[in-house]
CSV table of C-alpha atoms and ligand atoms in Angstrom, one decimal:
chain,number,residue,atom,x,y,z
A,1,MET,CA,0.0,0.0,0.0
A,2,LEU,CA,2.8,2.4,1.0
A,3,VAL,CA,4.8,1.8,-2.2
A,4,GLY,CA,1.7,2.7,-4.2
A,5,TRP,CA,1.4,6.0,-2.3
A,6,MET,CA,5.0,7.0,-2.4
A,7,GLY,CA,5.2,7.5,-6.2
A,8,PRO,CA,2.3,10.0,-6.6
A,9,PHE,CA,3.2,11.7,-3.2
A,10,HIS,CA,6.7,12.7,-4.5
A,11,GLU,CA,5.8,13.1,-8.2
A,12,GLY,CA,6.5,16.6,-9.6
A,13,ARG,CA,7.7,17.8,-6.1
A,14,GLU,CA,11.5,17.9,-6.6
A,15,TRP,CA,11.9,19.8,-3.4
A,16,LEU,CA,10.2,17.0,-1.5
A,17,GLN,CA,12.3,14.4,-3.2
A,18,ARG,CA,15.4,16.3,-2.3
A,19,ASP,CA,14.2,16.8,1.3
A,20,GLU,CA,13.6,13.0,1.6
A,21,ALA,CA,17.0,12.2,0.3
A,22,GLN,CA,18.7,14.5,2.8
A,23,ARG,CA,16.5,13.2,5.6
A,24,SER,CA,17.5,9.6,4.7
A,25,ILE,CA,21.2,10.7,4.4
A,26,GLY,CA,21.1,12.3,7.8
A,27,ILE,CA,19.6,9.3,9.5
A,28,ALA,CA,22.1,7.0,7.8
A,29,MET,CA,24.9,9.3,8.6
A,30,GLN,CA,24.1,9.5,12.3
A,31,THR,CA,23.7,5.7,12.5
A,32,MET,CA,27.1,5.3,10.9
A,33,MET,CA,28.6,7.8,13.4
A,34,LEU,CA,27.0,6.1,16.4
A,35,ALA,CA,28.0,2.6,15.2
A,36,ALA,CA,31.6,3.9,14.7
A,37,GLN,CA,31.6,5.4,18.2
A,38,GLY,CA,30.3,2.1,19.6
A,39,MET,CA,33.2,0.3,17.8
A,40,GLY,CA,35.8,2.6,19.3
A,41,TYR,CA,36.2,5.0,16.4
A,42,GLN,CA,35.5,8.7,16.1
A,43,SER,CA,33.8,10.5,13.2
A,44,CYS,CA,33.5,14.0,11.8
A,45,PRO,CA,30.7,15.1,9.3
A,46,MET,CA,31.7,17.8,6.8
A,47,ILE,CA,29.9,19.8,4.1
A,48,GLY,CA,32.7,22.2,3.5
A,49,PHE,CA,34.0,20.6,0.3
A,50,ASP,CA,33.7,21.2,-3.4
A,51,ILE,CA,30.4,19.3,-4.0
A,52,GLU,CA,30.5,19.6,-7.8
A,53,ALA,CA,34.1,18.3,-8.0
A,54,VAL,CA,33.4,15.3,-5.7
A,55,ALA,CA,30.3,14.5,-7.6
A,56,LYS,CA,32.3,14.4,-10.8
A,57,LEU,CA,35.1,12.4,-9.2
A,58,ILE,CA,32.6,9.6,-8.1
A,59,ASN,CA,30.5,9.8,-11.2
A,60,LEU,CA,27.4,10.8,-9.2
A,61,PRO,CA,24.3,10.0,-11.3
A,62,ASP,CA,22.0,12.9,-12.2
A,63,ASP,CA,19.2,11.6,-10.1
A,64,HIS,CA,21.3,11.5,-6.9
A,65,VAL,CA,22.2,14.3,-4.4
A,66,MET,CA,25.3,14.7,-2.4
A,67,GLY,CA,25.0,14.6,1.4
A,68,PRO,CA,27.7,15.4,4.0
A,69,MET,CA,31.0,13.6,3.9
A,70,VAL,CA,31.8,11.6,7.0
A,71,ALA,CA,35.4,10.8,8.1
A,72,ILE,CA,35.6,7.8,10.4
A,73,GLY,CA,38.8,6.7,12.1
A,74,LYS,CA,40.9,6.6,15.2
A,75,GLY,CA,40.8,10.1,16.9
A,76,THR,CA,44.2,11.6,17.6
A,77,LYS,CA,42.9,13.8,20.4
A,78,GLU,CA,39.9,14.6,22.5
A,79,ALA,CA,37.1,16.7,21.0
A,80,TRP,CA,37.2,20.3,22.0
A,81,PRO,CA,35.0,21.4,24.8
A,82,LYS,CA,31.6,22.4,23.5
A,83,PRO,CA,31.1,26.2,23.7
A,84,GLY,CA,27.6,25.8,25.2
A,85,GLN,CA,24.7,23.6,24.5
A,86,LEU,CA,21.3,25.1,23.7
A,87,THR,CA,18.6,24.1,26.2
A,88,LEU,CA,15.8,21.7,25.3
A,89,ASP,CA,13.4,24.7,25.3
A,90,GLN,CA,15.5,26.5,22.7
A,91,VAL,CA,15.4,23.6,20.3
A,92,THR,CA,11.9,22.2,20.7
A,93,VAL,CA,8.4,23.6,20.0
A,94,ASN,CA,5.4,21.9,21.5
A,95,ASN,CA,2.2,21.9,19.4
A,96,GLY,CA,2.8,25.1,17.6
A,97,PHE,CA,4.8,28.4,17.5
B,1,LIG,C1,26.3,18.1,8.6
B,1,LIG,C2,27.6,18.7,9.2
B,1,LIG,C3,28.5,19.3,8.4
B,1,LIG,C4,29.7,19.9,8.9
B,1,LIG,N1,30.6,20.4,8.1
B,1,LIG,C5,31.8,20.9,8.6
B,1,LIG,C6,32.8,21.4,7.8
B,1,LIG,O1,32.6,21.4,6.5
B,1,LIG,N2,33.9,22.0,8.3
B,1,LIG,C7,34.1,22.0,9.7
B,1,LIG,O2,35.1,22.5,10.1
B,1,LIG,N3,33.1,21.5,10.5
B,1,LIG,C8,32.0,20.9,10.0
B,1,LIG,N4,31.0,20.4,10.8
B,1,LIG,C9,31.3,20.4,12.3
B,1,LIG,C10,32.3,19.3,12.5
B,1,LIG,O3,31.8,18.0,12.1
B,1,LIG,C11,32.6,19.2,14.0
B,1,LIG,O4,31.5,18.9,14.8
B,1,LIG,C12,33.2,20.4,14.5
B,1,LIG,O5,34.4,20.6,13.8
B,1,LIG,C13,33.5,20.4,16.0
B,1,LIG,O6,34.4,19.3,16.3
B,1,LIG,P1,34.3,18.6,17.7
B,1,LIG,O7,32.9,18.0,17.8
B,1,LIG,O8,35.4,17.6,17.7
B,1,LIG,O9,34.6,19.7,18.7
B,1,LIG,C14,29.9,19.9,10.3
B,1,LIG,C15,28.9,19.3,11.1
B,1,LIG,C16,27.8,18.8,10.6
B,1,LIG,C17,26.8,18.1,11.5
């Protein structure tokens, strides 16, 4: 049933297709990062690279989008202290703005 719905839901809505791709990439990326951490590795997501050049290098098909790059390996030093976490109230909205 869901498969039948998904086609028409996304058809002609390129922005939604792109959003879905980035959502999936984010979930997969975080899963990889958590798995790496659980296996004793560290990771670092990055989007500050030449997206077009990397797309060309890996022959990215036209119907694919690029997500962040994730480096995974053995950390050489501890992560820097965080400059200050936002509170839960600052990052969540309950039932409306
Ligand atoms: C999606 C995403 C993309 C990022 N891209 C970059 C980047 O291009 N360059 C960079 O210095 N940090 C980037 N960061 C932040 C780093 O991954 C990292 O969190 C930051 O350098 C702080 O490192 P630390 O957690 O070891 O203190 C990105 C973070 C996320 C979540």
